[in-house]
Amino acid sequence: MRKTLASIAAVVVTTGLVVASPAVAKKPAPKPVDTSGLTKAVTVNGILQHARQLQTISDRNGGNRASGLPGHTESADYVASKLRSAGYEVTRQKFTFAFSRELEPATLTQLTPTQREIETATMDYSGSGDVTGTVVPTNDIMIPPSAEPSSTSGCEASDFPAAPAGPAIALVQRGTCTFEAKANNAVAAGYDAVILMNEGQPGRDELLTGTLGNPASVPVVGVSYADGASLATGSVTARVTTKTENDLNRETENVIADLPSTGKKVPNADQVVVVGGHLDSVAAGPGINDNGSGSATILETAEEMSELKLTKSLQRPVRFAFWGAEESGLLGAEHYVAALSDADRNKIYANLNFDMLGSPNYARFVYDGDGSEDGNDGPAGSAEIEQVFVNYFDSKNLATEPTAFDGRSDYGPFIDAGIPAGGLFSGAEGVKTPEQVVKFGGTAGAPFDACYHQACDDIRNLSTKALDELGDAAAHATAVLTLSKAGLFGDQRKATSHQAAKKKISKGPALTR
């Protein structure tokens, strides 16, 4: 049970974990962890070297590094080679998954009452097709939208009017249930194609992209709230075209690397710290921020830990993981956790996740492990991991905000298994507020990453300042968890006050709802 701030007297150690004062804990305070060697060794230049190589790999493999395609395999080859050269024991864990990609851009043309082209995007796992028909909105679309996300459009079979004679296209609003559920309900109601419109609140009004999670039998495309609202008024006919490739049994892999001890037994050998991030991109682009930035930072950290011979100081084993198929729904991390034996799963001490660390209009978001903003906390230890990051940034006079601990990145399968987790995030498609500009700089009213899940997420789509600040914090937390004798549960600790606003920002794989 977490103690309240008022009930704990403590001294903040900004170089590592927070330890209790003698007034509360009778044990002597453990020696602070000096992480400066690793944070100095992990450099922006080192991170960028790996990011540039991932860009090169994307360039010679059709402009992407998506799982199930050659660009991801070559990315895994590169990472595995670098880790072996650094002395790691590397495992390439293969698994199969439901693969999907767009072969030609989707089109959406309104034919009546006036003809116009509408910007659209193929939803992952959409079927292929060419459908011309009447556009029929569900009977519960909310125009104008509610102040907070709450639309249930398409979540129930009764939301769909009877499909008219001839081809028909369902218009469904984002909200509450998954895109897959909405599409399946539309097909069951007799519709031949589905248009998914965004819900309409700030940050949920742009062109909608995302994933169905499993292959659909009909074309399924996304549109912005404004375009969806225009299609919902009056009698409208339209034409939808999609051309996709879906494969239920495509092979991909995770790259797992363990830093072996050098003749010295690690004191807490049954407390493995897994430091991970996804290596794959979406099929639409090279994914250099999402998540080349996290992968490159993790790889740089792994190399420097070996170079500094930190194996001699390890209190816990460290395992670096480069997940596959995150963009298809956290599948690599899910496979890894599910494949562990009970004994091996119980040895996972904590998971650190780094997914997008270089957003151009960045913020310093920390996973809200203690649930201080909405009560949605993580497994025991998650609050302490959050505090490691917050304390570090506090020591540098850098403000932070919590990001929703909602499982929408590769830490999700770990917390589902009761394993504490934490991490950092620099922002995705969400829009930066004026208040956040005061904290982090940048541009109000603009996305944290305007190229999120797009072809322009290339080597030019990185903030070196973000990589510097968040990269050092990632290295710091890795060192604290692996080198600290006290660990997460050693002595009573006091949480310092967050410099966090109430608003939460979350990022994850391609949207599912």
Short mmCIF file of C-alpha atoms in Angstrom, two decimals:
data_model
loop_
_atom_site.label_atom_id
_atom_site.label_comp_id
_atom_site.label_asym_id
_atom_site.label_seq_id
_atom_site.Cartn_x
_atom_site.Cartn_y
_atom_site.Cartn_z
CA MET A 1 0.00 0.00 0.00
CA ARG A 2 1.45 3.39 -1.02
CA LYS A 3 1.93 5.89 1.78
CA THR A 4 0.68 9.45 1.50
CA LEU A 5 3.18 12.25 1.11
CA ALA A 6 2.37 13.51 4.57
CA SER A 7 3.12 10.16 6.17
CA ILE A 8 6.64 9.79 4.88
CA ALA A 9 9.66 11.90 5.80
CA ALA A 10 12.46 11.49 3.32
CA VAL A 11 15.56 12.85 1.73
CA VAL A 12 15.57 13.12 -2.05
CA VAL A 13 18.61 11.66 -3.76
CA THR A 14 18.52 13.15 -7.22
CA THR A 15 21.14 10.79 -8.64
CA GLY A 16 19.04 7.72 -7.97
CA LEU A 17 16.22 6.30 -5.94
CA VAL A 18 14.73 8.26 -3.04
CA VAL A 19 15.65 6.95 0.40
CA ALA A 20 14.02 7.48 3.76
CA SER A 21 15.40 9.62 6.54
CA PRO A 22 16.26 8.06 9.92
CA ALA A 23 13.10 9.70 11.30
CA VAL A 24 11.03 7.10 9.45
CA ALA A 25 13.33 4.22 8.63
CA LYS A 26 15.75 2.84 11.22
CA LYS A 27 17.90 1.28 8.54
CA PRO A 28 20.83 3.40 7.35
CA ALA A 29 20.20 5.07 4.00
CA PRO A 30 21.78 3.11 1.14
CA LYS A 31 24.52 4.80 -0.82
CA PRO A 32 23.11 6.81 -3.72
CA VAL A 33 23.63 5.38 -7.18
CA ASP A 34 26.08 7.39 -9.26
CA THR A 35 24.65 7.25 -12.78
CA SER A 36 26.77 10.05 -14.24
CA GLY A 37 29.19 7.71 -15.99
CA LEU A 38 26.43 6.18 -18.09
CA THR A 39 24.50 9.39 -18.70
CA LYS A 40 27.69 11.06 -19.95
CA ALA A 41 28.57 8.08 -22.14
CA VAL A 42 25.13 7.96 -23.80
CA THR A 43 25.28 10.82 -26.29
CA VAL A 44 23.02 12.37 -28.89
CA ASN A 45 25.66 11.61 -31.51
CA GLY A 46 25.63 7.93 -30.56
CA ILE A 47 21.84 7.82 -30.73
CA LEU A 48 21.82 9.58 -34.10
CA GLN A 49 24.34 7.16 -35.57
CA HIS A 50 21.91 4.32 -34.97
CA ALA A 51 18.94 6.40 -36.14
CA ARG A 52 20.72 7.23 -39.41
CA GLN A 53 21.39 3.56 -40.02
CA LEU A 54 17.71 2.77 -39.48
CA GLN A 55 16.90 5.47 -42.05
CA THR A 56 19.34 3.89 -44.50
CA ILE A 57 17.73 0.50 -43.96
CA SER A 58 14.30 2.00 -44.60
CA ASP A 59 15.51 3.72 -47.78
CA ARG A 60 16.64 0.46 -49.33
CA ASN A 61 13.54 -1.47 -48.26
CA GLY A 62 10.62 0.43 -49.72
CA GLY A 63 10.60 3.31 -47.24
CA ASN A 64 9.60 1.42 -44.09
CA ARG A 65 10.77 -1.00 -41.40
CA ALA A 66 7.43 -2.64 -40.67
CA SER A 67 7.32 -6.07 -39.05
CA GLY A 68 6.82 -8.81 -41.61
CA LEU A 69 8.71 -6.86 -44.30
CA PRO A 70 12.42 -6.84 -45.24
CA GLY A 71 13.11 -3.48 -43.59
CA HIS A 72 12.32 -4.85 -40.15
CA THR A 73 14.39 -7.98 -40.71
CA GLU A 74 17.38 -5.85 -41.72
CA SER A 75 16.81 -3.59 -38.70
CA ALA A 76 16.87 -6.67 -36.47
CA ASP A 77 20.06 -7.86 -38.21
CA TYR A 78 21.70 -4.51 -37.48
CA VAL A 79 20.66 -4.40 -33.82
CA ALA A 80 21.65 -8.03 -33.20
CA SER A 81 25.06 -7.47 -34.82
CA LYS A 82 25.76 -4.38 -32.73
CA LEU A 83 24.75 -6.14 -29.52
CA ARG A 84 26.87 -9.22 -30.22
CA SER A 85 29.84 -6.98 -30.97
CA ALA A 86 29.29 -5.36 -27.58
CA GLY A 87 29.47 -8.73 -25.86
CA TYR A 88 25.78 -9.48 -25.37
CA GLU A 89 24.15 -12.87 -25.56
CA VAL A 90 21.53 -12.32 -28.27
CA THR A 91 18.33 -14.28 -28.91
CA ARG A 92 16.15 -13.69 -31.96
CA GLN A 93 12.70 -14.78 -30.85
CA LYS A 94 10.52 -15.62 -33.85
CA PHE A 95 6.73 -15.53 -33.88
CA THR A 96 3.91 -15.24 -36.38
CA PHE A 97 1.22 -12.57 -36.50
CA ALA A 98 -1.59 -11.19 -38.62
CA PHE A 99 0.16 -8.89 -41.09
CA SER A 100 -1.51 -6.03 -42.93
CA ARG A 101 -0.36 -3.32 -45.30
CA GLU A 102 -1.76 -0.91 -47.84
CA LEU A 103 -0.74 -1.62 -51.45
CA GLU A 104 -2.37 1.47 -52.92
CA PRO A 105 -3.69 4.60 -51.20
CA ALA A 106 -7.36 4.49 -50.34
CA THR A 107 -9.71 6.86 -52.15
CA LEU A 108 -13.02 8.35 -51.05
CA THR A 109 -15.12 10.33 -53.50
CA GLN A 110 -18.43 11.93 -52.60
CA LEU A 111 -20.63 11.62 -55.70
CA THR A 112 -23.89 13.28 -54.61
CA PRO A 113 -25.27 15.80 -53.86
CA THR A 114 -21.98 17.37 -55.02
CA GLN A 115 -18.86 15.61 -56.21
CA ARG A 116 -15.61 16.07 -54.27
CA GLU A 117 -12.56 14.13 -53.19
CA ILE A 118 -12.26 13.51 -49.45
CA GLU A 119 -8.97 12.85 -47.66
CA THR A 120 -8.99 9.33 -46.30
CA ALA A 121 -6.72 6.60 -44.97
CA THR A 122 -6.87 2.82 -45.10
CA MET A 123 -7.35 1.27 -41.67
CA ASP A 124 -4.89 -1.51 -40.91
CA TYR A 125 -6.44 -4.91 -41.73
CA SER A 126 -9.01 -3.33 -44.05
CA GLY A 127 -10.22 -5.58 -46.82
CA SER A 128 -9.71 -4.66 -50.48
CA GLY A 129 -12.57 -3.45 -52.62
CA ASP A 130 -14.27 -0.83 -54.78
CA VAL A 131 -17.70 0.10 -53.44
CA THR A 132 -20.12 2.75 -54.71
CA GLY A 133 -23.24 3.20 -52.64
CA THR A 134 -25.38 5.17 -50.23
CA VAL A 135 -23.67 6.51 -47.11
CA VAL A 136 -25.72 5.61 -44.02
CA PRO A 137 -24.69 7.06 -40.62
CA THR A 138 -25.31 5.09 -37.47
CA ASN A 139 -28.30 6.37 -35.52
CA ASP A 140 -26.17 7.63 -32.62
CA ILE A 141 -23.47 9.79 -34.21
CA MET A 142 -22.86 12.86 -32.03
CA ILE A 143 -22.79 16.12 -34.03
CA PRO A 144 -21.56 18.35 -32.49
CA PRO A 145 -19.35 16.10 -30.37
CA SER A 146 -19.61 15.87 -26.60
CA ALA A 147 -17.09 17.79 -24.49
CA GLU A 148 -15.39 14.52 -23.49
CA PRO A 149 -14.99 11.36 -25.61
CA SER A 150 -18.14 9.30 -25.14
CA SER A 151 -19.59 8.33 -28.52
CA THR A 152 -20.84 4.74 -28.71
CA SER A 153 -21.51 4.88 -32.44
CA GLY A 154 -21.40 1.40 -33.98
CA CYS A 155 -20.78 -0.42 -30.71
CA GLU A 156 -24.16 -2.18 -30.81
CA ALA A 157 -25.90 -3.96 -33.66
CA SER A 158 -28.93 -1.76 -33.07
CA ASP A 159 -26.89 1.34 -33.95
CA PHE A 160 -27.13 0.48 -37.66
CA PRO A 161 -30.24 1.23 -39.71
CA ALA A 162 -31.22 -1.51 -42.10
CA ALA A 163 -28.86 -1.40 -45.08
CA PRO A 164 -30.63 -0.04 -48.20
CA ALA A 165 -30.98 -2.11 -51.35
CA GLY A 166 -27.79 -2.18 -53.38
CA PRO A 167 -24.29 -1.44 -52.10
CA ALA A 168 -24.25 0.58 -48.88
CA ILE A 169 -21.50 2.30 -46.89
CA ALA A 170 -21.75 2.64 -43.11
CA LEU A 171 -20.57 5.89 -41.48
CA VAL A 172 -19.44 5.28 -37.89
CA GLN A 173 -17.96 7.65 -35.30
CA ARG A 174 -14.91 6.86 -33.19
CA GLY A 175 -15.46 6.19 -29.49
CA THR A 176 -15.89 3.68 -26.64
CA CYS A 177 -15.43 0.33 -28.43
CA THR A 178 -12.74 -0.82 -30.83
CA PHE A 179 -12.62 -0.03 -34.52
CA GLU A 180 -12.79 -3.77 -35.12
CA ALA A 181 -16.05 -4.07 -33.21
CA LYS A 182 -17.57 -1.19 -35.16
CA ALA A 183 -16.51 -2.65 -38.52
CA ASN A 184 -17.73 -6.14 -37.62
CA ASN A 185 -21.11 -4.78 -36.53
CA ALA A 186 -21.43 -2.88 -39.82
CA VAL A 187 -20.65 -5.99 -41.87
CA ALA A 188 -23.11 -8.04 -39.82
CA ALA A 189 -25.77 -5.40 -40.57
CA GLY A 190 -25.25 -5.88 -44.30
CA TYR A 191 -22.93 -2.98 -45.22
CA ASP A 192 -20.35 -3.31 -48.00
CA ALA A 193 -17.82 -0.73 -46.77
CA VAL A 194 -17.18 1.30 -43.62
CA ILE A 195 -16.11 4.91 -43.10
CA LEU A 196 -14.79 5.61 -39.59
CA MET A 197 -14.91 9.30 -38.68
CA ASN A 198 -12.96 10.86 -35.82
CA GLU A 199 -14.95 11.86 -32.74
CA GLY A 200 -14.47 15.62 -32.84
CA GLN A 201 -12.83 16.76 -29.59
CA PRO A 202 -9.46 18.57 -29.71
CA GLY A 203 -6.85 15.95 -30.54
CA ARG A 204 -9.59 13.65 -31.89
CA ASP A 205 -10.64 15.65 -34.92
CA GLU A 206 -7.89 15.04 -37.48
CA LEU A 207 -7.77 12.37 -40.20
CA LEU A 208 -8.41 9.09 -38.40
CA THR A 209 -5.86 6.30 -38.78
CA GLY A 210 -5.62 3.09 -36.81
CA THR A 211 -5.93 -0.66 -36.80
CA LEU A 212 -8.77 -3.15 -36.76
CA GLY A 213 -6.53 -5.76 -35.18
CA ASN A 214 -7.80 -8.54 -37.45
CA PRO A 215 -8.56 -8.68 -41.18
CA ALA A 216 -11.91 -7.31 -42.33
CA SER A 217 -13.86 -8.59 -45.32
CA VAL A 218 -14.79 -5.12 -46.63
CA PRO A 219 -12.99 -1.79 -47.23
CA VAL A 220 -12.61 0.19 -43.99
CA VAL A 221 -11.26 3.75 -44.16
CA GLY A 222 -10.84 6.70 -41.81
CA VAL A 223 -11.74 10.37 -42.24
CA SER A 224 -11.54 13.52 -40.13
CA TYR A 225 -14.40 14.63 -37.93
CA ALA A 226 -15.25 17.53 -40.26
CA ASP A 227 -15.44 15.31 -43.34
CA GLY A 228 -17.43 12.70 -41.46
CA ALA A 229 -19.89 15.30 -40.23
CA SER A 230 -20.43 16.53 -43.78
CA LEU A 231 -21.13 12.97 -44.98
CA ALA A 232 -23.66 12.51 -42.18
CA THR A 233 -25.97 15.27 -43.40
CA GLY A 234 -28.51 14.69 -46.13
CA SER A 235 -28.62 12.02 -48.81
CA VAL A 236 -25.06 11.18 -49.85
CA THR A 237 -23.60 8.61 -52.22
CA ALA A 238 -19.89 7.90 -52.37
CA ARG A 239 -17.23 5.61 -53.77
CA VAL A 240 -14.62 3.92 -51.56
CA THR A 241 -11.58 2.04 -52.91
CA THR A 242 -8.89 0.14 -51.02
CA LYS A 243 -6.14 -2.27 -52.02
CA THR A 244 -4.49 -4.13 -49.17
CA GLU A 245 -2.46 -7.22 -48.30
CA ASN A 246 -3.40 -9.28 -45.25
CA ASP A 247 -1.57 -12.40 -44.08
CA LEU A 248 -2.65 -14.24 -40.94
CA ASN A 249 0.69 -16.06 -40.50
CA ARG A 250 3.51 -13.64 -41.28
CA GLU A 251 6.76 -14.21 -39.39
CA THR A 252 8.61 -11.53 -37.46
CA GLU A 253 10.81 -11.41 -34.36
CA ASN A 254 11.95 -9.82 -31.13
CA VAL A 255 15.64 -9.21 -30.52
CA ILE A 256 16.54 -10.00 -26.90
CA ALA A 257 20.00 -9.30 -25.45
CA ASP A 258 21.41 -10.20 -22.04
CA LEU A 259 24.56 -8.62 -20.64
CA PRO A 260 26.54 -11.55 -19.25
CA SER A 261 28.40 -11.24 -15.98
CA THR A 262 32.20 -11.27 -16.19
CA GLY A 263 33.17 -13.82 -13.60
CA LYS A 264 31.28 -12.04 -10.82
CA LYS A 265 27.91 -13.35 -9.75
CA VAL A 266 25.17 -10.75 -9.89
CA PRO A 267 23.84 -10.45 -6.32
CA ASN A 268 20.16 -10.45 -7.28
CA ALA A 269 20.22 -12.83 -10.21
CA ASP A 270 16.49 -13.45 -9.92
CA GLN A 271 15.61 -9.76 -10.45
CA VAL A 272 15.90 -9.13 -14.20
CA VAL A 273 15.38 -5.58 -15.44
CA VAL A 274 13.95 -5.60 -18.98
CA VAL A 275 14.65 -2.39 -20.91
CA GLY A 276 12.66 -2.32 -24.14
CA GLY A 277 11.08 -0.48 -27.01
CA HIS A 278 9.67 -1.47 -30.35
CA LEU A 279 11.91 -1.72 -33.38
CA ASP A 280 9.23 -1.83 -36.07
CA SER A 281 7.71 1.10 -37.95
CA VAL A 282 4.33 1.42 -39.56
CA ALA A 283 4.23 0.44 -43.23
CA ALA A 284 3.61 4.07 -44.20
CA GLY A 285 7.07 5.32 -43.29
CA PRO A 286 10.55 4.73 -41.84
CA GLY A 287 9.49 5.33 -38.22
CA ILE A 288 12.61 7.21 -37.15
CA ASN A 289 10.94 8.93 -34.22
CA ASP A 290 8.35 6.16 -33.74
CA ASN A 291 10.26 4.26 -32.66
CA GLY A 292 13.73 4.57 -34.11
CA SER A 293 14.40 7.16 -31.42
CA GLY A 294 13.63 4.74 -28.60
CA SER A 295 15.39 1.81 -30.26
CA ALA A 296 18.51 3.88 -30.97
CA THR A 297 18.59 5.18 -27.39
CA ILE A 298 18.26 1.68 -25.95
CA LEU A 299 20.96 0.35 -28.28
CA GLU A 300 23.32 3.22 -27.38
CA THR A 301 22.67 2.58 -23.68
CA ALA A 302 23.37 -1.13 -24.08
CA GLU A 303 26.64 -0.50 -25.90
CA GLU A 304 27.82 2.01 -23.30
CA MET A 305 26.93 -0.24 -20.36
CA SER A 306 29.19 -2.88 -21.89
CA GLU A 307 31.92 -0.39 -22.78
CA LEU A 308 31.96 0.95 -19.21
CA LYS A 309 32.18 -2.63 -17.88
CA LEU A 310 29.19 -2.07 -15.64
CA THR A 311 28.78 -5.84 -15.38
CA LYS A 312 31.19 -5.60 -12.45
CA SER A 313 28.74 -3.33 -10.60
CA LEU A 314 25.41 -4.88 -11.55
CA GLN A 315 23.07 -5.64 -8.68
CA ARG A 316 20.49 -7.08 -11.09
CA PRO A 317 20.73 -8.60 -14.56
CA VAL A 318 19.83 -6.29 -17.43
CA ARG A 319 18.04 -7.48 -20.55
CA PHE A 320 17.53 -5.25 -23.58
CA ALA A 321 14.55 -5.98 -25.83
CA PHE A 322 13.69 -4.70 -29.29
CA TRP A 323 10.08 -5.69 -29.86
CA GLY A 324 8.52 -6.64 -33.18
CA ALA A 325 4.95 -5.97 -34.36
CA GLU A 326 4.17 -3.28 -31.78
CA GLU A 327 2.41 -1.31 -34.48
CA SER A 328 0.13 -4.29 -35.03
CA GLY A 329 -0.96 -4.30 -31.40
CA LEU A 330 1.97 -4.85 -28.98
CA LEU A 331 2.34 -8.35 -30.38
CA GLY A 332 6.07 -8.81 -29.80
CA ALA A 333 5.92 -7.87 -26.13
CA GLU A 334 2.76 -9.94 -25.70
CA HIS A 335 4.48 -12.96 -27.23
CA TYR A 336 7.54 -12.51 -25.04
CA VAL A 337 5.58 -12.30 -21.79
CA ALA A 338 3.24 -15.14 -22.75
CA ALA A 339 6.15 -17.42 -23.69
CA LEU A 340 7.87 -17.04 -20.30
CA SER A 341 7.55 -19.90 -17.85
CA ASP A 342 6.05 -19.06 -14.49
CA ALA A 343 9.52 -19.16 -12.94
CA ASP A 344 11.07 -16.89 -15.58
CA ARG A 345 8.16 -14.45 -15.49
CA ASN A 346 8.52 -14.18 -11.73
CA LYS A 347 12.16 -13.20 -12.23
CA ILE A 348 11.23 -10.06 -14.18
CA TYR A 349 11.85 -7.31 -11.65
CA ALA A 350 10.71 -4.37 -13.76
CA ASN A 351 10.18 -3.17 -17.31
CA LEU A 352 11.36 0.16 -18.67
CA ASN A 353 9.73 1.18 -21.95
CA PHE A 354 10.99 3.89 -24.30
CA ASP A 355 8.63 4.62 -27.17
CA MET A 356 9.22 7.93 -29.00
CA LEU A 357 11.92 10.07 -27.39
CA GLY A 358 12.64 12.60 -30.14
CA SER A 359 9.39 14.33 -31.09
CA PRO A 360 10.09 17.70 -32.79
CA ASN A 361 7.53 19.60 -30.66
CA TYR A 362 8.37 17.48 -27.65
CA ALA A 363 7.30 17.25 -24.05
CA ARG A 364 8.78 15.29 -21.15
CA PHE A 365 6.04 12.79 -20.39
CA VAL A 366 6.55 10.18 -17.66
CA TYR A 367 4.30 7.11 -17.37
CA ASP A 368 1.96 7.74 -14.44
CA GLY A 369 2.76 4.59 -12.47
CA ASP A 370 1.31 5.84 -9.19
CA GLY A 371 -2.05 6.79 -10.69
CA SER A 372 -1.86 10.17 -8.96
CA GLU A 373 -3.91 11.86 -11.65
CA ASP A 374 -6.77 9.41 -12.20
CA GLY A 375 -6.23 6.50 -9.83
CA ASN A 376 -5.16 4.19 -12.66
CA ASP A 377 -1.93 3.00 -11.09
CA GLY A 378 0.30 0.14 -12.10
CA PRO A 379 1.56 -2.94 -10.26
CA ALA A 380 3.58 -2.41 -7.08
CA GLY A 381 6.86 -0.75 -8.00
CA SER A 382 5.46 1.29 -10.90
CA ALA A 383 5.08 4.35 -8.66
CA GLU A 384 8.71 4.05 -7.60
CA ILE A 385 9.85 3.80 -11.22
CA GLU A 386 7.89 6.92 -12.08
CA GLN A 387 9.60 8.70 -9.21
CA VAL A 388 13.05 7.74 -10.49
CA PHE A 389 12.32 9.71 -13.66
CA VAL A 390 10.59 12.61 -11.91
CA ASN A 391 13.43 12.99 -9.41
CA TYR A 392 15.99 12.97 -12.20
CA PHE A 393 14.22 15.70 -14.16
CA ASP A 394 13.65 17.68 -10.96
CA SER A 395 17.39 17.58 -10.32
CA LYS A 396 17.91 19.16 -13.75
CA ASN A 397 15.15 21.76 -13.20
CA LEU A 398 13.17 20.24 -16.05
CA ALA A 399 9.39 20.03 -15.78
CA THR A 400 7.45 16.83 -16.51
CA GLU A 401 3.87 15.74 -17.02
CA PRO A 402 2.33 12.31 -16.45
CA THR A 403 1.24 10.30 -19.44
CA ALA A 404 -1.69 7.93 -19.04
CA PHE A 405 -0.65 4.51 -17.79
CA ASP A 406 -3.12 2.84 -20.14
CA GLY A 407 -1.04 0.01 -21.59
CA ARG A 408 -0.91 1.47 -25.09
CA SER A 409 2.74 0.63 -25.60
CA ASP A 410 4.92 -2.41 -25.00
CA TYR A 411 4.84 -2.12 -21.22
CA GLY A 412 1.16 -3.14 -21.40
CA PRO A 413 1.73 -6.92 -21.39
CA PHE A 414 4.12 -6.53 -18.45
CA ILE A 415 1.68 -4.66 -16.22
CA ASP A 416 -1.03 -7.12 -17.24
CA ALA A 417 1.23 -9.81 -15.77
CA GLY A 418 1.68 -7.83 -12.55
CA ILE A 419 5.20 -6.65 -13.39
CA PRO A 420 6.03 -3.02 -12.48
CA ALA A 421 6.83 -0.77 -15.38
CA GLY A 422 7.61 2.81 -16.31
CA GLY A 423 9.09 4.88 -19.05
CA LEU A 424 9.20 8.05 -21.08
CA PHE A 425 7.37 9.50 -24.06
CA SER A 426 7.92 12.74 -26.01
CA GLY A 427 4.46 13.01 -27.58
CA ALA A 428 2.70 11.77 -30.70
CA GLU A 429 -0.31 13.15 -32.58
CA GLY A 430 -1.72 15.05 -29.60
CA VAL A 431 -1.73 18.85 -29.70
CA LYS A 432 0.51 20.89 -27.40
CA THR A 433 -1.31 23.37 -25.19
CA PRO A 434 -0.16 26.91 -24.29
CA GLU A 435 0.43 25.68 -20.74
CA GLN A 436 2.71 22.95 -22.04
CA VAL A 437 4.65 25.49 -24.08
CA VAL A 438 5.45 27.30 -20.83
CA LYS A 439 6.87 24.05 -19.44
CA PHE A 440 8.55 22.54 -22.46
CA GLY A 441 8.86 25.22 -25.12
CA GLY A 442 7.72 24.56 -28.67
CA THR A 443 4.56 25.54 -30.50
CA ALA A 444 1.06 25.68 -29.05
CA GLY A 445 -1.73 24.27 -31.18
CA ALA A 446 0.65 21.99 -33.10
CA PRO A 447 1.11 18.24 -32.69
CA PHE A 448 4.02 16.96 -30.66
CA ASP A 449 4.94 14.97 -33.77
CA ALA A 450 3.24 16.18 -36.96
CA CYS A 451 4.72 13.20 -38.84
CA TYR A 452 3.40 10.51 -36.49
CA HIS A 453 2.72 7.31 -38.48
CA GLN A 454 3.51 9.08 -41.77
CA ALA A 455 6.16 8.88 -44.48
CA CYS A 456 7.74 12.10 -43.18
CA ASP A 457 8.77 10.39 -39.92
CA ASP A 458 12.32 10.28 -41.20
CA ILE A 459 15.75 11.33 -39.92
CA ARG A 460 14.72 14.99 -40.16
CA ASN A 461 11.85 14.37 -37.76
CA LEU A 462 13.91 14.37 -34.56
CA SER A 463 14.61 16.95 -31.88
CA THR A 464 18.21 16.59 -30.72
CA LYS A 465 17.27 18.48 -27.55
CA ALA A 466 14.60 15.89 -26.78
CA LEU A 467 17.05 13.06 -27.45
CA ASP A 468 19.55 14.69 -25.11
CA GLU A 469 17.14 15.21 -22.21
CA LEU A 470 15.09 12.03 -22.50
CA GLY A 471 18.06 9.91 -23.57
CA ASP A 472 19.96 10.84 -20.42
CA ALA A 473 16.89 10.15 -18.30
CA ALA A 474 16.50 6.72 -19.92
CA ALA A 475 20.14 5.88 -19.23
CA HIS A 476 19.81 7.17 -15.66
CA ALA A 477 16.78 5.01 -14.88
CA THR A 478 18.43 1.95 -16.43
CA ALA A 479 21.47 2.48 -14.21
CA VAL A 480 19.39 3.09 -11.09
CA LEU A 481 17.34 -0.08 -11.46
CA THR A 482 20.30 -2.29 -12.31
CA LEU A 483 22.97 -0.81 -10.00
CA SER A 484 20.98 0.14 -6.89
CA LYS A 485 21.46 -2.16 -3.90
CA ALA A 486 18.23 -0.99 -2.29
CA GLY A 487 16.19 -1.42 -5.46
CA LEU A 488 12.56 -0.39 -5.70
CA PHE A 489 11.49 -1.82 -2.37
CA GLY A 490 14.51 -1.33 -0.13
CA ASP A 491 13.58 1.52 2.25
CA GLN A 492 10.63 3.83 2.68
CA ARG A 493 10.79 6.63 0.17
CA LYS A 494 9.08 9.94 -0.17
CA ALA A 495 7.76 11.15 -3.51
CA THR A 496 8.73 14.66 -4.46
CA SER A 497 6.01 16.88 -5.80
CA HIS A 498 5.28 16.49 -9.48
CA GLN A 499 5.60 19.47 -11.74
CA ALA A 500 2.85 17.81 -13.70
CA ALA A 501 -0.35 19.19 -15.10
CA LYS A 502 -3.59 17.29 -14.85
CA LYS A 503 -3.86 16.63 -18.58
CA LYS A 504 -2.71 13.20 -19.67
CA ILE A 505 -1.25 12.33 -23.04
CA SER A 506 -0.95 8.78 -24.27
CA LYS A 507 0.72 7.14 -27.17
CA GLY A 508 0.71 3.64 -28.35
CA PRO A 509 0.53 1.50 -31.40
CA ALA A 510 -1.85 2.31 -34.23
CA LEU A 511 -5.15 3.35 -32.67
CA THR A 512 -7.68 0.60 -32.07
CA ARG A 513 -10.49 2.80 -30.74
#
